[in-house]
């Protein structure tokens, strides 16, 4: 099984619909992140969480919300999807110490809003 | 604050010739730096990372990068390009290292094309 699992892998939804993207991890890390990728823009941080009770906005949080249901689960919601939220979304975790500090990414969720 | 600038949005090389992908960074703290690769329709794969140890970092698939503090650069190189290297490459910075690190800041990416 993958260390970071994102569901769904692909989703097409209509403008105005609410949608949730889910992420679960088996790394045992405290820190989790949501990024979106757009062509030519790299990955930009939406939200991050350092533990279950610590959630922070990233660079582009408008139009998104998150929920950290447990150490291993971090979901991203679009309350009312709009076409410019069409993107590839990545969940990531981080942890470890010193030279072993590392980040692990999920395989991504491709979201299309029509 | 931290930022990353990838100096080329697209690089094209012939198979068997050297690869150079350029990256400059800015960070208020001692940075950790990474290079990730993304093949078409795939996720992100870590190529290599610098976390304040040796300044010349060797990664997977023959890639390496050198951390130059005086130039605030972390360029990625490979002596001989292979067709399978065609992908998009991201330079990434995070403030601090180890358990004190925070979120990653990505560059906008460099698409590498390899000509047969």
Short mmCIF file of C-alpha atoms in Angstrom, two decimals:
data_model
loop_
_atom_site.label_atom_id
_atom_site.label_comp_id
_atom_site.label_asym_id
_atom_site.label_seq_id
_atom_site.Cartn_x
_atom_site.Cartn_y
_atom_site.Cartn_z
CA UNK A 1 0.00 0.00 0.00
CA UNK A 2 1.11 3.54 -0.72
CA UNK A 3 2.39 5.64 2.19
CA UNK A 4 0.08 8.51 1.21
CA UNK A 5 -3.22 7.64 -0.43
CA UNK A 6 -5.44 10.16 -2.12
CA UNK A 7 -9.02 9.54 -3.18
CA UNK A 8 -10.46 9.95 -5.70
CA UNK A 9 -7.72 9.84 -8.36
CA UNK A 10 -9.87 11.68 -10.86
CA UNK A 11 -13.07 13.65 -10.45
CA UNK A 12 -15.27 15.73 -12.69
CA UNK A 13 -17.79 17.93 -10.93
CA UNK A 14 -20.14 20.75 -11.81
CA UNK A 15 -19.82 24.39 -10.84
CA UNK A 16 -21.40 25.07 -7.47
CA UNK A 17 -21.13 21.53 -6.17
CA UNK A 18 -19.42 20.67 -2.90
CA UNK A 19 -16.60 18.21 -3.20
CA UNK A 20 -14.20 16.59 -0.77
CA UNK A 21 -10.78 15.21 -1.54
CA UNK A 22 -9.42 12.74 0.97
CA UNK A 23 -5.91 11.90 2.07
CA UNK A 24 -4.66 9.23 4.42
CA UNK A 25 -1.12 8.33 5.40
CA UNK A 26 0.64 5.42 7.03
CA UNK A 27 3.94 7.23 7.72
CA UNK A 28 2.96 8.16 11.26
CA UNK A 29 3.88 11.80 10.54
CA UNK A 30 2.27 14.69 12.35
CA UNK A 31 2.51 17.19 9.52
CA UNK A 32 0.22 17.10 6.50
CA UNK A 33 -0.24 19.45 3.56
CA UNK A 34 -2.47 20.14 0.59
CA UNK A 35 -1.02 21.61 -2.61
CA UNK A 36 -2.49 22.39 -6.00
CA UNK A 37 -0.53 22.22 -9.25
CA UNK A 38 -1.30 24.36 -12.28
CA UNK A 39 0.72 24.32 -15.50
CA UNK A 40 3.56 26.81 -15.37
CA UNK A 41 2.95 27.67 -11.71
CA UNK A 42 4.48 24.72 -9.87
CA UNK A 43 2.81 23.58 -6.68
CA UNK A 44 1.22 26.07 -4.34
CA UNK A 45 0.29 25.45 -0.74
CA UNK A 46 -3.40 25.53 0.16
CA UNK A 47 -3.45 24.43 3.81
CA UNK A 48 -1.12 22.68 6.23
CA UNK A 49 -1.53 21.01 9.59
CA UNK A 50 1.16 20.34 12.17
CA UNK A 51 -1.11 18.16 14.28
CA UNK A 52 -4.80 17.41 14.73
CA UNK A 53 -5.48 20.69 16.51
CA UNK A 54 -3.18 22.90 14.46
CA UNK A 55 -4.39 23.92 11.00
CA UNK A 56 -2.98 26.83 9.02
CA UNK A 57 -3.79 28.63 5.80
CA UNK A 58 -1.30 28.49 3.00
CA UNK A 59 -0.68 30.73 0.04
CA UNK A 60 -4.01 30.12 -1.73
CA UNK A 61 -6.63 29.04 0.83
CA UNK A 62 -9.58 31.10 -0.47
CA UNK A 63 -12.41 28.84 -1.63
CA UNK A 64 -11.05 25.83 0.27
CA UNK A 65 -11.46 24.33 3.72
CA UNK A 66 -9.81 21.37 5.44
CA UNK A 67 -10.46 18.91 8.20
CA UNK A 68 -7.88 16.91 10.14
CA UNK A 69 -9.98 14.01 11.34
CA UNK A 70 -7.05 12.10 12.83
CA UNK A 71 -3.28 12.09 12.69
CA UNK A 72 -3.50 9.98 9.56
CA UNK A 73 -6.34 11.75 7.73
CA UNK A 74 -6.49 15.21 6.20
CA UNK A 75 -9.31 16.12 3.82
CA UNK A 76 -9.72 19.11 1.53
CA UNK A 77 -13.15 20.53 0.67
CA UNK A 78 -14.34 22.85 -2.03
CA UNK A 79 -17.60 24.24 -0.67
CA UNK A 80 -18.81 25.56 -4.01
CA UNK A 81 -16.55 24.47 -6.84
CA UNK A 82 -15.68 26.89 -9.63
CA UNK A 83 -13.92 26.23 -12.95
CA UNK A 84 -10.65 27.91 -11.93
CA UNK A 85 -10.27 25.29 -9.23
CA UNK A 86 -9.62 22.78 -11.98
CA UNK A 87 -6.15 21.49 -11.12
CA UNK A 88 -4.06 18.59 -9.91
CA UNK A 89 -4.15 18.36 -6.11
CA UNK A 90 -1.44 16.75 -4.01
CA UNK A 91 -1.47 15.72 -0.38
CA UNK A 92 1.87 15.38 1.44
CA UNK A 93 3.22 14.46 4.84
CA UNK A 94 6.49 15.32 6.53
CA UNK A 95 8.38 14.04 9.51
CA UNK A 96 11.61 12.57 10.75
CA UNK A 97 14.64 14.29 12.18
CA UNK A 98 17.94 15.62 10.93
CA UNK A 99 19.15 14.19 7.68
CA UNK A 100 16.25 11.79 7.54
CA UNK A 101 13.68 14.56 7.45
CA UNK A 102 11.55 13.97 4.42
CA UNK A 103 8.33 14.67 2.62
CA UNK A 104 6.10 12.07 1.05
CA UNK A 105 3.56 12.96 -1.64
CA UNK A 106 0.43 11.18 -2.71
CA UNK A 107 -0.19 10.36 -6.35
CA UNK A 108 -2.50 13.30 -6.82
CA UNK A 109 -6.18 13.94 -7.53
CA UNK A 110 -7.05 15.44 -10.88
CA UNK A 111 -10.12 17.63 -10.42
CA UNK A 112 -12.09 19.12 -13.28
CA UNK A 113 -14.85 21.63 -12.59
CA UNK A 114 -17.21 22.13 -15.53
CA UNK B 1 10.17 34.28 3.87
CA UNK B 2 11.48 31.97 1.18
CA UNK B 3 11.26 31.77 -2.58
CA UNK B 4 12.61 29.79 -5.49
CA UNK B 5 13.36 30.88 -9.04
CA UNK B 6 13.92 28.33 -11.74
CA UNK B 7 15.70 30.27 -14.42
CA UNK B 8 14.49 28.27 -17.42
CA UNK B 9 10.93 27.16 -18.03
CA UNK B 10 12.07 24.78 -20.78
CA UNK B 11 15.42 23.13 -21.52
CA UNK B 12 16.14 20.97 -24.54
CA UNK B 13 19.21 18.73 -24.83
CA UNK B 14 20.37 15.96 -27.10
CA UNK B 15 20.60 12.45 -25.75
CA UNK B 16 24.06 11.83 -24.32
CA UNK B 17 24.86 15.51 -23.67
CA UNK B 18 25.02 17.18 -20.24
CA UNK B 19 21.97 18.51 -18.45
CA UNK B 20 21.93 21.74 -16.43
CA UNK B 21 18.76 22.96 -14.73
CA UNK B 22 19.24 26.20 -12.85
CA UNK B 23 17.70 27.17 -9.55
CA UNK B 24 18.20 30.19 -7.29
CA UNK B 25 16.65 30.48 -3.85
CA UNK B 26 15.98 33.02 -1.18
CA UNK B 27 15.49 32.17 2.47
CA UNK B 28 15.62 34.03 5.76
CA UNK B 29 16.92 30.90 7.49
CA UNK B 30 19.34 28.15 6.65
CA UNK B 31 17.53 26.36 3.87
CA UNK B 32 16.88 22.77 3.02
CA UNK B 33 16.69 22.31 -0.73
CA UNK B 34 15.21 19.59 -2.87
CA UNK B 35 14.82 18.62 -6.48
CA UNK B 36 11.71 16.70 -7.49
CA UNK B 37 10.88 15.18 -10.87
CA UNK B 38 7.44 14.65 -12.36
CA UNK B 39 7.04 12.44 -15.39
CA UNK B 40 3.95 13.00 -17.57
CA UNK B 41 0.77 12.08 -15.75
CA UNK B 42 2.72 10.89 -12.75
CA UNK B 43 3.27 12.04 -9.19
CA UNK B 44 6.33 13.66 -7.67
CA UNK B 45 9.55 11.77 -7.10
CA UNK B 46 12.39 13.04 -4.93
CA UNK B 47 15.66 13.23 -6.86
CA UNK B 48 17.90 14.57 -4.11
CA UNK B 49 17.99 16.83 -1.06
CA UNK B 50 20.39 19.17 0.69
CA UNK B 51 20.03 19.52 4.46
CA UNK B 52 23.23 21.33 5.57
CA UNK B 53 25.60 18.40 5.19
CA UNK B 54 27.84 18.00 2.11
CA UNK B 55 27.32 20.79 -0.42
CA UNK B 56 27.55 18.41 -3.39
CA UNK B 57 24.54 16.16 -3.23
CA UNK B 58 24.16 13.02 -5.28
CA UNK B 59 20.73 11.76 -6.16
CA UNK B 60 19.06 9.03 -8.09
CA UNK B 61 19.50 8.30 -11.80
CA UNK B 62 22.89 10.01 -12.01
CA UNK B 63 21.69 13.48 -11.02
CA UNK B 64 23.56 15.72 -8.63
CA UNK B 65 23.29 19.26 -7.34
CA UNK B 66 25.66 21.65 -5.65
CA UNK B 67 24.59 24.03 -2.91
CA UNK B 68 26.38 27.37 -3.31
CA UNK B 69 25.52 29.70 -0.48
CA UNK B 70 27.45 32.66 -1.90
CA UNK B 71 25.47 32.43 -5.13
CA UNK B 72 22.20 31.28 -3.48
CA UNK B 73 22.04 28.58 -6.11
CA UNK B 74 21.22 24.88 -6.22
CA UNK B 75 21.64 23.84 -9.86
CA UNK B 76 20.83 20.31 -10.97
CA UNK B 77 23.21 18.51 -13.33
CA UNK B 78 23.65 15.20 -15.06
CA UNK B 79 26.66 14.29 -17.23
CA UNK B 80 24.72 12.49 -19.94
CA UNK B 81 21.02 12.83 -20.70
CA UNK B 82 18.86 9.81 -21.33
CA UNK B 83 15.53 9.74 -23.10
CA UNK B 84 13.87 8.68 -19.86
CA UNK B 85 14.98 11.96 -18.24
CA UNK B 86 12.36 13.88 -20.20
CA UNK B 87 10.07 15.27 -17.50
CA UNK B 88 9.33 18.36 -15.45
CA UNK B 89 11.72 19.22 -12.64
CA UNK B 90 10.94 21.28 -9.56
CA UNK B 91 13.39 23.01 -7.28
CA UNK B 92 12.01 23.32 -3.75
CA UNK B 93 13.09 25.19 -0.61
CA UNK B 94 12.04 24.95 2.98
CA UNK B 95 13.16 27.10 5.89
CA UNK B 96 15.47 25.44 8.35
CA UNK B 97 16.16 21.75 8.46
CA UNK B 98 15.19 18.71 10.44
CA UNK B 99 12.19 18.94 12.70
CA UNK B 100 12.13 22.73 12.44
CA UNK B 101 11.22 22.74 8.78
CA UNK B 102 7.94 24.14 7.60
CA UNK B 103 6.06 24.01 4.35
CA UNK B 104 7.78 23.56 1.00
CA UNK B 105 7.97 26.38 -1.52
CA UNK B 106 8.13 25.16 -5.12
CA UNK B 107 9.66 26.76 -8.15
CA UNK B 108 7.49 26.98 -11.26
CA UNK B 109 9.21 24.04 -12.86
CA UNK B 110 11.54 23.35 -15.79
CA UNK B 111 10.43 21.04 -18.55
CA UNK B 112 13.31 18.98 -19.87
CA UNK B 113 13.10 17.66 -23.40
CA UNK B 114 15.62 15.10 -24.64
CA UNK B 115 16.19 14.90 -28.39
CA UNK B 116 17.20 11.51 -29.81
#
